[in-house]
Coordinates of C-alpha atoms in Angstrom, one line a residue:
M1 CA 9.5 -32.3 11.5
V2 CA 5.9 -30.9 11.9
L3 CA 6.7 -28.0 9.6
T4 CA 8.3 -30.2 7.0
S5 CA 5.3 -32.6 7.0
L6 CA 2.8 -29.7 6.8
L7 CA 4.6 -28.2 3.8
A8 CA 4.9 -31.6 2.1
C9 CA 1.2 -32.3 2.5
A10 CA 0.4 -28.9 1.0
G11 CA 2.5 -29.7 -2.1
L12 CA 4.6 -26.6 -1.7
A13 CA 7.8 -25.8 -3.6
H14 CA 10.0 -26.2 -0.5
A15 CA 8.8 -28.9 1.8
D16 CA 12.1 -29.0 3.6
G17 CA 12.4 -25.3 4.4
P18 CA 10.7 -21.9 4.6
L19 CA 8.1 -20.7 2.2
Q20 CA 9.6 -18.9 -0.8
V21 CA 7.7 -15.6 -1.1
A22 CA 8.0 -12.7 -3.6
F23 CA 7.3 -9.1 -2.7
G24 CA 7.6 -5.9 -4.8
V25 CA 10.5 -3.6 -4.5
S26 CA 10.6 -0.8 -1.8
R27 CA 7.4 1.2 -1.6
P28 CA 7.2 2.9 1.8
P29 CA 5.3 2.4 4.0
F30 CA 4.1 -0.9 2.5
I31 CA 7.5 -2.4 1.7
F32 CA 11.0 -1.6 2.9
Q33 CA 13.3 -3.9 0.9
E34 CA 16.5 -3.3 2.8
T35 CA 15.0 -4.1 6.3
Q36 CA 12.4 -6.6 5.0
S37 CA 9.7 -4.7 6.8
G38 CA 6.7 -2.4 6.1
I39 CA 2.9 -3.0 6.3
S40 CA 2.7 -5.8 3.7
V41 CA 5.7 -7.6 5.0
E42 CA 4.7 -7.3 8.7
L43 CA 1.1 -8.4 8.0
F44 CA 2.3 -11.5 6.0
R45 CA 4.9 -12.3 8.7
E46 CA 2.3 -12.2 11.5
A47 CA -0.1 -14.3 9.5
T48 CA 2.5 -17.0 8.7
R49 CA 3.7 -16.9 12.3
R50 CA 0.2 -17.8 13.5
M51 CA 0.1 -20.6 10.9
G52 CA 3.4 -22.0 12.3
L53 CA 5.3 -21.2 9.1
V54 CA 8.4 -19.1 8.2
F55 CA 9.3 -17.6 4.9
R56 CA 12.2 -16.3 2.8
A57 CA 11.5 -13.1 1.0
D58 CA 12.7 -12.0 -2.5
F59 CA 11.9 -8.6 -4.0
Y60 CA 11.1 -7.9 -7.6
P61 CA 9.8 -5.0 -9.8
N62 CA 6.0 -5.2 -10.4
R63 CA 6.2 -6.6 -13.9
R64 CA 8.4 -9.5 -12.8
L65 CA 6.3 -9.9 -9.7
Q66 CA 3.2 -10.7 -11.7
M67 CA 5.1 -13.6 -13.4
A68 CA 6.7 -15.0 -10.2
L69 CA 4.0 -17.6 -9.6
E70 CA 4.7 -19.1 -13.0
Q71 CA 8.1 -20.1 -11.5
P72 CA 8.1 -23.3 -9.4
Q73 CA 10.5 -21.9 -6.8
F74 CA 7.8 -19.5 -5.3
D75 CA 5.0 -20.5 -3.0
A76 CA 3.4 -17.1 -2.7
V77 CA 3.5 -13.6 -4.2
V78 CA 2.4 -10.6 -2.1
E79 CA 0.4 -7.7 -3.5
V80 CA -0.8 -8.8 -6.9
Q81 CA -4.0 -8.5 -8.9
P82 CA -6.0 -11.6 -9.6
G83 CA -6.0 -12.8 -13.2
N84 CA -4.0 -16.1 -13.4
A85 CA -6.3 -19.1 -13.5
K86 CA -3.5 -21.3 -12.1
V87 CA -3.2 -19.2 -8.9
Y88 CA -5.2 -19.3 -5.8
Y89 CA -5.8 -15.7 -4.6
S90 CA -6.4 -14.6 -1.0
A91 CA -9.1 -12.4 0.3
P92 CA -8.2 -8.7 0.0
F93 CA -4.8 -8.3 1.7
V94 CA -4.0 -4.5 1.6
T95 CA -6.1 -1.7 0.2
Y96 CA -4.9 1.6 -1.4
S97 CA -7.4 4.4 -0.8
N98 CA -6.8 7.4 -3.1
V99 CA -8.0 10.7 -1.6
V100 CA -8.1 14.4 -2.3
L101 CA -6.3 16.0 0.7
S102 CA -6.8 19.6 1.7
R103 CA -6.5 21.6 4.9
L104 CA -9.5 22.4 7.1
Q105 CA -8.8 26.1 6.9
D106 CA -9.0 26.0 3.1
K107 CA -12.8 25.1 3.4
L108 CA -12.7 23.1 0.2
V109 CA -15.9 21.3 -0.5
F110 CA -15.0 18.5 -2.8
R111 CA -17.5 16.2 -4.6
A112 CA -16.1 16.2 -8.2
W113 CA -12.9 17.1 -10.0
A114 CA -14.5 20.3 -11.2
D115 CA -14.4 21.5 -7.6
L116 CA -10.6 21.9 -7.8
R117 CA -10.9 24.7 -10.4
G118 CA -8.4 27.5 -9.6
R119 CA -6.5 25.3 -7.1
S120 CA -2.9 24.1 -7.4
V121 CA -2.9 20.3 -7.4
C122 CA 0.0 17.8 -6.7
A123 CA -0.4 14.1 -7.6
W124 CA 1.7 11.0 -8.0
Q125 CA 3.6 10.3 -11.2
N126 CA 1.4 9.3 -14.1
A127 CA -1.8 10.1 -12.1
L128 CA -3.1 11.9 -15.2
E129 CA -3.1 8.6 -17.0
H130 CA -4.6 6.6 -14.1
L131 CA -7.5 8.9 -12.9
G132 CA -9.5 8.9 -16.1
P133 CA -10.7 11.4 -18.7
Q134 CA -12.8 13.5 -16.2
F135 CA -9.7 14.3 -14.2
A136 CA -7.7 15.0 -17.4
N137 CA -10.3 17.5 -18.5
A138 CA -10.6 19.1 -15.1
Q139 CA -6.8 19.4 -14.8
K140 CA -6.9 22.2 -17.5
S141 CA -8.7 24.4 -15.0
F142 CA -6.3 24.0 -12.1
S143 CA -4.1 27.0 -11.4
R144 CA -1.1 24.6 -11.4
Y145 CA -0.6 20.9 -11.7
Q146 CA 2.5 18.8 -10.8
E147 CA 3.2 15.1 -10.6
F148 CA 5.9 13.6 -8.3
G149 CA 7.9 10.3 -8.6
D150 CA 9.0 10.9 -5.0
Q151 CA 5.8 11.3 -2.9
G152 CA 7.9 12.4 0.1
D153 CA 8.6 15.5 -2.0
Q154 CA 4.9 15.8 -2.9
V155 CA 3.9 15.9 0.8
R156 CA 6.8 18.2 1.8
L157 CA 5.8 20.8 -0.8
W158 CA 2.2 20.6 0.4
L159 CA 3.3 21.3 3.9
L160 CA 5.3 24.3 2.6
G161 CA 2.2 25.7 0.9
R162 CA 3.3 25.0 -2.6
C163 CA 0.3 22.9 -3.3
D164 CA -3.3 23.5 -2.3
V165 CA -4.4 20.0 -2.8
L166 CA -2.8 16.5 -2.8
V167 CA -4.2 13.5 -4.7
I168 CA -2.6 10.6 -2.9
D169 CA -3.1 7.3 -1.0
R170 CA -4.4 7.9 2.5
T171 CA -2.0 5.5 4.3
L172 CA 1.0 6.8 2.3
V173 CA 0.3 10.5 3.1
L174 CA -0.1 9.7 6.8
W175 CA 3.2 7.8 6.8
H176 CA 5.0 10.6 5.0
L177 CA 3.6 13.3 7.4
A178 CA 5.0 11.3 10.3
A179 CA 8.3 10.6 8.7
L180 CA 8.8 14.3 7.7
A181 CA 7.9 15.4 11.3
R182 CA 10.7 13.1 12.6
K183 CA 13.3 14.2 10.0
H184 CA 12.4 17.9 9.6
P185 CA 10.9 19.2 12.8
E186 CA 11.1 22.7 11.3
L187 CA 8.3 21.9 9.0
K188 CA 4.9 23.0 10.4
Q189 CA 2.9 19.8 11.0
L190 CA -0.9 19.8 10.8
P191 CA -2.8 17.8 13.4
E192 CA -4.7 14.9 11.8
A193 CA -8.0 16.7 12.8
D194 CA -7.0 19.5 10.4
L195 CA -6.6 17.1 7.4
V196 CA -9.6 16.9 5.1
M197 CA -9.6 13.7 3.0
E198 CA -12.3 13.0 0.5
P199 CA -12.3 9.8 -1.7
V200 CA -11.4 10.4 -5.4
P201 CA -14.5 10.2 -7.7
G202 CA -15.2 6.7 -9.0
K203 CA -13.4 3.7 -7.5
S204 CA -11.2 5.2 -4.9
D205 CA -10.2 1.9 -3.2
L206 CA -7.9 -0.6 -4.9
D207 CA -7.5 -4.0 -3.2
W208 CA -4.3 -6.1 -3.6
Y209 CA -4.1 -9.8 -2.9
V210 CA -1.7 -12.6 -2.1
G211 CA -1.3 -15.3 -4.8
F212 CA -0.6 -18.9 -3.7
R213 CA 0.3 -22.0 -5.7
D214 CA -1.5 -24.2 -3.1
K215 CA -5.3 -23.9 -2.4
T216 CA -5.0 -25.4 1.1
L217 CA -2.4 -22.8 2.1
R218 CA -4.5 -20.0 0.7
N219 CA -7.5 -21.1 2.7
R220 CA -5.5 -21.3 5.9
F221 CA -4.1 -17.8 5.2
D222 CA -7.6 -16.4 4.6
K223 CA -8.8 -17.7 7.9
T224 CA -5.8 -16.3 9.7
L225 CA -6.1 -12.9 8.0
E226 CA -9.8 -12.7 9.0
A227 CA -8.8 -13.5 12.7
M228 CA -6.2 -10.7 12.6
R229 CA -8.8 -8.3 11.4
R230 CA -11.3 -9.4 14.2
D231 CA -8.8 -9.2 17.0
G232 CA -7.4 -5.8 16.0
S233 CA -3.9 -6.9 15.2
Y234 CA -4.2 -6.1 11.5
R235 CA -5.1 -2.5 12.4
R236 CA -2.3 -2.3 15.0
I237 CA 0.3 -3.4 12.5
V238 CA -0.9 -0.8 9.9
D239 CA -1.0 2.0 12.5
A240 CA 2.4 1.1 13.9
A241 CA 4.0 1.2 10.4
I242 CA 2.5 4.6 9.6
K243 CA 4.0 6.0 12.8
G244 CA 7.3 4.3 12.3
R245 CA 7.3 2.2 15.4
P246 CA 7.1 -1.6 16.3
A247 CA 3.6 -3.1 16.4
H248 CA 4.3 -5.0 19.6

């Protein structure tokens, strides 16, 4: 009864049941569609739990995800960019931090793309389009350049010495290193202390947000998210997901 009244007062799409929430399709470690888990799902679940709410998750490709809040059946959409004047966006929810990854033994001093001259570089699919003209120009001086749709393969080949440098999200590479260690113990793992990560030139961090149809719900969510950051539970959930174990 309390939950129903709360939802009705907020003017949400489903006052008589759980919130209807849209997520993107599987993108480990942020979203695992089959198990409805991952960093973004677990963070959202913990926040709504503290708010006394439950939700039902649906999963959509990015293009359709951006349009989900135009549909009256959804109360929230997780991991979107602001841009719709009819939507109330949360504080930054998750952050992707693109880095240049090398090994300590390689003694790479990286400050600009030109510092990768003569190195073999592996990046994510379409990175050449996303990282700007300076990267595109520098790429011509790399000894070899490859892009990967499967970033697990990208990390695995780096461990095998097929790439000198990775251009990749920090959280994603740490998750893949841990996952590969569990699945392929024969691969030589590097301790985290031997990983050298430098932010990519320009804007290396990209924040993603939760979009809400209701302002009151957005405000409550922001306060809860801030509390999770203060008490350390936000960081614990992220770290647990990277290591492939429960947060509690």
